Tab-separated table of C-alpha atoms in Angstrom:
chain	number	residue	atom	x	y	z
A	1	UNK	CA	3.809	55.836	2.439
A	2	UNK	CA	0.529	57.560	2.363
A	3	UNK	CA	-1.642	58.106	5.655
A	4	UNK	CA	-4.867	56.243	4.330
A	5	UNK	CA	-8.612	56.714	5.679
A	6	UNK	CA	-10.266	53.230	6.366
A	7	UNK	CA	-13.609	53.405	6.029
A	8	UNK	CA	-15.709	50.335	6.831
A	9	UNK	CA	-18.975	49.980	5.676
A	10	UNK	CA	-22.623	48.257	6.174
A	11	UNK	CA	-22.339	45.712	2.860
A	12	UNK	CA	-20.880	42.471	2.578
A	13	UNK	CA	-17.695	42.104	4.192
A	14	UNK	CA	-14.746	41.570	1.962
A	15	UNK	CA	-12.369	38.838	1.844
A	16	UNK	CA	-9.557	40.743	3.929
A	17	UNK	CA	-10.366	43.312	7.545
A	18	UNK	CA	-8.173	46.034	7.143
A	19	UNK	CA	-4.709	46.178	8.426
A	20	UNK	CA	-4.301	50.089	9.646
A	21	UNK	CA	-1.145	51.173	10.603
A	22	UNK	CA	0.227	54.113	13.076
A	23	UNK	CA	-1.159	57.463	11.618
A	24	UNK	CA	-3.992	56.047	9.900
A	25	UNK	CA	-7.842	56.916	10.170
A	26	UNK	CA	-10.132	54.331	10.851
A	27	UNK	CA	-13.935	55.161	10.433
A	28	UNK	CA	-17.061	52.874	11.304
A	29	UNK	CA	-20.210	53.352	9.121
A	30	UNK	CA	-23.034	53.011	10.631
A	31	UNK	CA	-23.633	49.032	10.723
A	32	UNK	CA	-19.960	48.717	9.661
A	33	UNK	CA	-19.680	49.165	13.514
A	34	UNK	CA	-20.637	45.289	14.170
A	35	UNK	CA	-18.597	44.165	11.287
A	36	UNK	CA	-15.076	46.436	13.110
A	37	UNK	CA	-16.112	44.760	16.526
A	38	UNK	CA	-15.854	41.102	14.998
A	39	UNK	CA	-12.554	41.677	13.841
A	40	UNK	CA	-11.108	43.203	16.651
A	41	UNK	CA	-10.947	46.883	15.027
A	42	UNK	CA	-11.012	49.693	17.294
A	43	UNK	CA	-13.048	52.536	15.015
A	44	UNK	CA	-11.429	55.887	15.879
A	45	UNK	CA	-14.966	57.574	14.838
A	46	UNK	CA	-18.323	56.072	14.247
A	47	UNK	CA	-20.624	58.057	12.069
A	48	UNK	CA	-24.119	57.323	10.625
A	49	UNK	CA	-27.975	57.324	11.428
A	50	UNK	CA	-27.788	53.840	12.530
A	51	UNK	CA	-30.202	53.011	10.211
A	52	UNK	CA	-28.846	49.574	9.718
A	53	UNK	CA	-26.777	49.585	12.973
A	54	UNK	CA	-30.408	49.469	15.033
A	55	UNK	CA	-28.923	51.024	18.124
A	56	UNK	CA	-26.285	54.082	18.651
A	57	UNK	CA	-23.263	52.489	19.608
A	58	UNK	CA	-21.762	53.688	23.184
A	59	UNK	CA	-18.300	55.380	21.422
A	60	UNK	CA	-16.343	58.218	22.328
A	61	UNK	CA	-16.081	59.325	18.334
A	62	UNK	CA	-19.750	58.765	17.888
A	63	UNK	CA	-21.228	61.578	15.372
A	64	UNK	CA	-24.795	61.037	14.687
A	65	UNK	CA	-26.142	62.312	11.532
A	66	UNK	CA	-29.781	63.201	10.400
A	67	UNK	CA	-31.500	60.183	8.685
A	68	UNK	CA	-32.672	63.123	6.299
A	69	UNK	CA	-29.526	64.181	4.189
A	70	UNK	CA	-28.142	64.248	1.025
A	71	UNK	CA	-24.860	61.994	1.415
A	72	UNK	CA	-24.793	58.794	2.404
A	73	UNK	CA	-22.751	57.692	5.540
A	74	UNK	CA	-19.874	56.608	3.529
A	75	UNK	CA	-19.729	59.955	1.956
A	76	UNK	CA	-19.937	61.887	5.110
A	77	UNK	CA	-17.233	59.535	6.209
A	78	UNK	CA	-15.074	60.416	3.232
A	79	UNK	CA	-15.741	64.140	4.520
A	80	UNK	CA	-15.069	63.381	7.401
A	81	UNK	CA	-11.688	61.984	6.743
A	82	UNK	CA	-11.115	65.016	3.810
A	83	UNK	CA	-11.283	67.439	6.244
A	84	UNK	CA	-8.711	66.107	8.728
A	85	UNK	CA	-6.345	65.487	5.701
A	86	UNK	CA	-6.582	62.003	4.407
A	87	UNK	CA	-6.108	61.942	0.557
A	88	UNK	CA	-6.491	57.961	0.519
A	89	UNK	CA	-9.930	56.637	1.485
A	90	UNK	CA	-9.963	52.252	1.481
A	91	UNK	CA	-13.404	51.652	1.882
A	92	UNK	CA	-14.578	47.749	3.506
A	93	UNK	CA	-18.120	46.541	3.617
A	94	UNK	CA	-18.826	48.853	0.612
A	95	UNK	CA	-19.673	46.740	-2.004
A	96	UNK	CA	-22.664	44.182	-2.351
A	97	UNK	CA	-25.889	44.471	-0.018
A	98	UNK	CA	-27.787	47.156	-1.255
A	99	UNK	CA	-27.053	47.951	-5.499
A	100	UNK	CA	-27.661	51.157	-4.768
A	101	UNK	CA	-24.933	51.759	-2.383
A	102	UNK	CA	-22.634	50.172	-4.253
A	103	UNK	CA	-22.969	52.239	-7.342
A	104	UNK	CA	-23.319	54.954	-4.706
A	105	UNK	CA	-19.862	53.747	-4.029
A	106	UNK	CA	-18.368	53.554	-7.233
A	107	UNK	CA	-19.358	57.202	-7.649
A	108	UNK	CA	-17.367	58.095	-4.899
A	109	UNK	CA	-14.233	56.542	-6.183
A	110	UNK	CA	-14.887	59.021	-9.479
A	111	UNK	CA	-15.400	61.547	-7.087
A	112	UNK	CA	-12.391	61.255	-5.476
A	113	UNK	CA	-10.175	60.354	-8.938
A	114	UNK	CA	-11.231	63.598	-10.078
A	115	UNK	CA	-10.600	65.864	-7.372
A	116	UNK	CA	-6.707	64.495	-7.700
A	117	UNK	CA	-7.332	62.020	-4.655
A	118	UNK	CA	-7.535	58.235	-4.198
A	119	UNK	CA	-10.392	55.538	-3.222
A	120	UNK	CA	-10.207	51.728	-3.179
A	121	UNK	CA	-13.469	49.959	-2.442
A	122	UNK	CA	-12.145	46.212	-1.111
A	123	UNK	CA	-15.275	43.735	-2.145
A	124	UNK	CA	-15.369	40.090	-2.092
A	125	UNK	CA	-12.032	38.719	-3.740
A	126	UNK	CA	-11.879	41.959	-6.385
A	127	UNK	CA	-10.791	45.572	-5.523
A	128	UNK	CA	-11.827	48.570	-7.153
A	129	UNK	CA	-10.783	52.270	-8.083
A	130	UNK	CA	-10.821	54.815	-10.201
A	131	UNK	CA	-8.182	56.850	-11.931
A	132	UNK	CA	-8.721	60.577	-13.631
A	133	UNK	CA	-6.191	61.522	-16.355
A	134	UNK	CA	-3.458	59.335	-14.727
A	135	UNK	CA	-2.140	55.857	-14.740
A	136	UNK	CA	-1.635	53.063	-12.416
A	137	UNK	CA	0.574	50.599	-12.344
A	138	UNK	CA	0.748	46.512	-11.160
A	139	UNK	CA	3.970	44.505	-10.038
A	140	UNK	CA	4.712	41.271	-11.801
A	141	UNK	CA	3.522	39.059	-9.396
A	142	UNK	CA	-0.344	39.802	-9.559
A	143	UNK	CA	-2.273	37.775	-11.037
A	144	UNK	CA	-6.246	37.592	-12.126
A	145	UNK	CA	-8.492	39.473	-13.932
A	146	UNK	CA	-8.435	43.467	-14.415
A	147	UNK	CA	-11.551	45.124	-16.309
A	148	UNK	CA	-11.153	48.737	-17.322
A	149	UNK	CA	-14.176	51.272	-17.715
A	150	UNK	CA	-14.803	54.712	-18.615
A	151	UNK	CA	-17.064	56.767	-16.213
A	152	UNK	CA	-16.808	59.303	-18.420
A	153	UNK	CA	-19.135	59.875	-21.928
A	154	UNK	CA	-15.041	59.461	-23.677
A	155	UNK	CA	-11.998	58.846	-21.935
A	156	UNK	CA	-8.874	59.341	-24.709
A	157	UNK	CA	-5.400	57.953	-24.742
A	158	UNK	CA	-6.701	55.251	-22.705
A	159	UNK	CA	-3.932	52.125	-22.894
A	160	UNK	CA	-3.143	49.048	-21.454
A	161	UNK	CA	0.245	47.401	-21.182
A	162	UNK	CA	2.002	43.878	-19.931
A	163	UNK	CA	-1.771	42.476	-20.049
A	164	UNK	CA	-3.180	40.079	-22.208
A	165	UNK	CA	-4.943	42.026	-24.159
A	166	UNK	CA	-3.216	45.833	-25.166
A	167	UNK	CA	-4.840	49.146	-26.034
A	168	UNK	CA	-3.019	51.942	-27.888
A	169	UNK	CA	-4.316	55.404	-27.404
A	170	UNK	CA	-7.233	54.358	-27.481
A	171	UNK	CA	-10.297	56.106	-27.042
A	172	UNK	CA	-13.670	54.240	-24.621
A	173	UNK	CA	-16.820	55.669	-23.951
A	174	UNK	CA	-19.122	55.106	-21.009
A	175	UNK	CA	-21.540	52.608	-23.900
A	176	UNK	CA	-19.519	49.783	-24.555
A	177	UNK	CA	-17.981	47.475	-22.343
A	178	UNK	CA	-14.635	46.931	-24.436
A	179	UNK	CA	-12.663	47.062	-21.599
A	180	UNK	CA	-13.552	43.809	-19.593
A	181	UNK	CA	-11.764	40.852	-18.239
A	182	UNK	CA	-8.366	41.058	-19.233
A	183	UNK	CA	-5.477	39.301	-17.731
A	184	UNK	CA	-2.731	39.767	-16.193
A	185	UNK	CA	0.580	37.579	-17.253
A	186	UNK	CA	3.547	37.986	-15.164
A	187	UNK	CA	4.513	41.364	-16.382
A	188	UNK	CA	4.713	44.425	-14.546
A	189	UNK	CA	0.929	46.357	-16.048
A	190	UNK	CA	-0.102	49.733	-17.075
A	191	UNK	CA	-3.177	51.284	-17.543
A	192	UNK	CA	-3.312	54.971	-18.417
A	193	UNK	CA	-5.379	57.844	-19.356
A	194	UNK	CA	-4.773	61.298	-20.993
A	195	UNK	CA	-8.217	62.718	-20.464
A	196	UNK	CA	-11.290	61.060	-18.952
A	197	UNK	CA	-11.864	58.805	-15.764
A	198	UNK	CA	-11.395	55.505	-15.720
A	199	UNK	CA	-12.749	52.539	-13.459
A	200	UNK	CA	-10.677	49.682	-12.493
A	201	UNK	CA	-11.615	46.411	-11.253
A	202	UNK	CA	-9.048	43.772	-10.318
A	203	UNK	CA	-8.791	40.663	-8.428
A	204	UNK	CA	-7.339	40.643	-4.983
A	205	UNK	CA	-4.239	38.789	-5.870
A	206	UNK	CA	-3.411	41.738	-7.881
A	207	UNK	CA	-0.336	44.491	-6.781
A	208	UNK	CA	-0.611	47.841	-7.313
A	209	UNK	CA	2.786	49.623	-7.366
């Protein structure tokens, strides 16, 4: 089992608080502080400007960043968490709020896809990731909608098993949305890619295996 980095954000909270377990990193993002404290989550760090916080939270992990910067706090968090060793970044309270930190968001998922590492942004009843010449793989027992999308200008060998709707070495580009709302159906799914990077969007009642 992989030690994951929890990273809970400013946005709209998700359906589901995280559940860490023993070994695992939990960071609070700036306003994502309020949202850890009403669930009974004890942040290991808090980073940010508190921009959205509105106060500097009394915490013995506090790191304070410059309201001037480049990356945003969920960025520094994944940093944060990259340089202590985490590979596996879930992000809460990512999604929703501000577009622009959502698609901020998204980016980072690529980010981390290509760079051989994994991110899950948890929104409100879907999850999302991103895969980079890879696959990933569903159990049997989820069951919703999936949505596939290339982030890059051509993703090849893209296909897309035990769904509804099946793709054969196929190649998508980052111009037309061929790859949304299929459906699962009580098979165990596939989505894979030989070259390119791929966004996935599924519904929470999905598995990932």
């Amino acid at each position: 089992m992989h030690k994951i980095c929890y990273i809970i954000g400013a946005g709209t909270p998700s359906s589901v608080p995280p559940q860490p377990r023993p070994g695992d990193l939990v960071i609070a993002a700036d306003g994502g502080y309020a949202y850890a404290q009403k669930h009974g989550l004890t942040p290991d760090f808090v980073i940010g400007d508190f921009d959205s916080l509105d106060c500097v939270p009394n915490h013995p992990g506090l790191i304070r960043l410059n309201p001037v910067k480049d990356e945003t706090d969920t960025l520094s968090a994944i940093q944060f968490g990259q340089a202590r060793g985490y590979r596996h970044f879930v992000i809460y309270g990512g999604a929703g709020g501000r577009t622009a930190h959502t698609v901020a968001n998204l980016q980072n998922l690529v980010m981390l896809a290509q760079s051989g590492q994994r991110g899950w942004l948890v929104g409100q009843g879907e999850v999302f990731t991103a895969i980079s010449n890879g696959s990933i793989r569903f159990s049997a027992q989820s069951k919703g909608y999936l949505s596939v999308f290339s982030m890059t200008t051509e993703s090849t060998g893209v296909s897309e098993t035990g769904l509804k709707y099946l793709l054969d070495n196929f190649t998508m580009t980052n111009a037309y949305p061929v790859g949304v709302s299929n459906e699962f159906i009580g098979e165990t799914a596939e989505i894979s890619v030989e070259t390119g990077t791929l966004l996935i969007i599924y519904t929470t009642e999905a598995a990932e295996i």
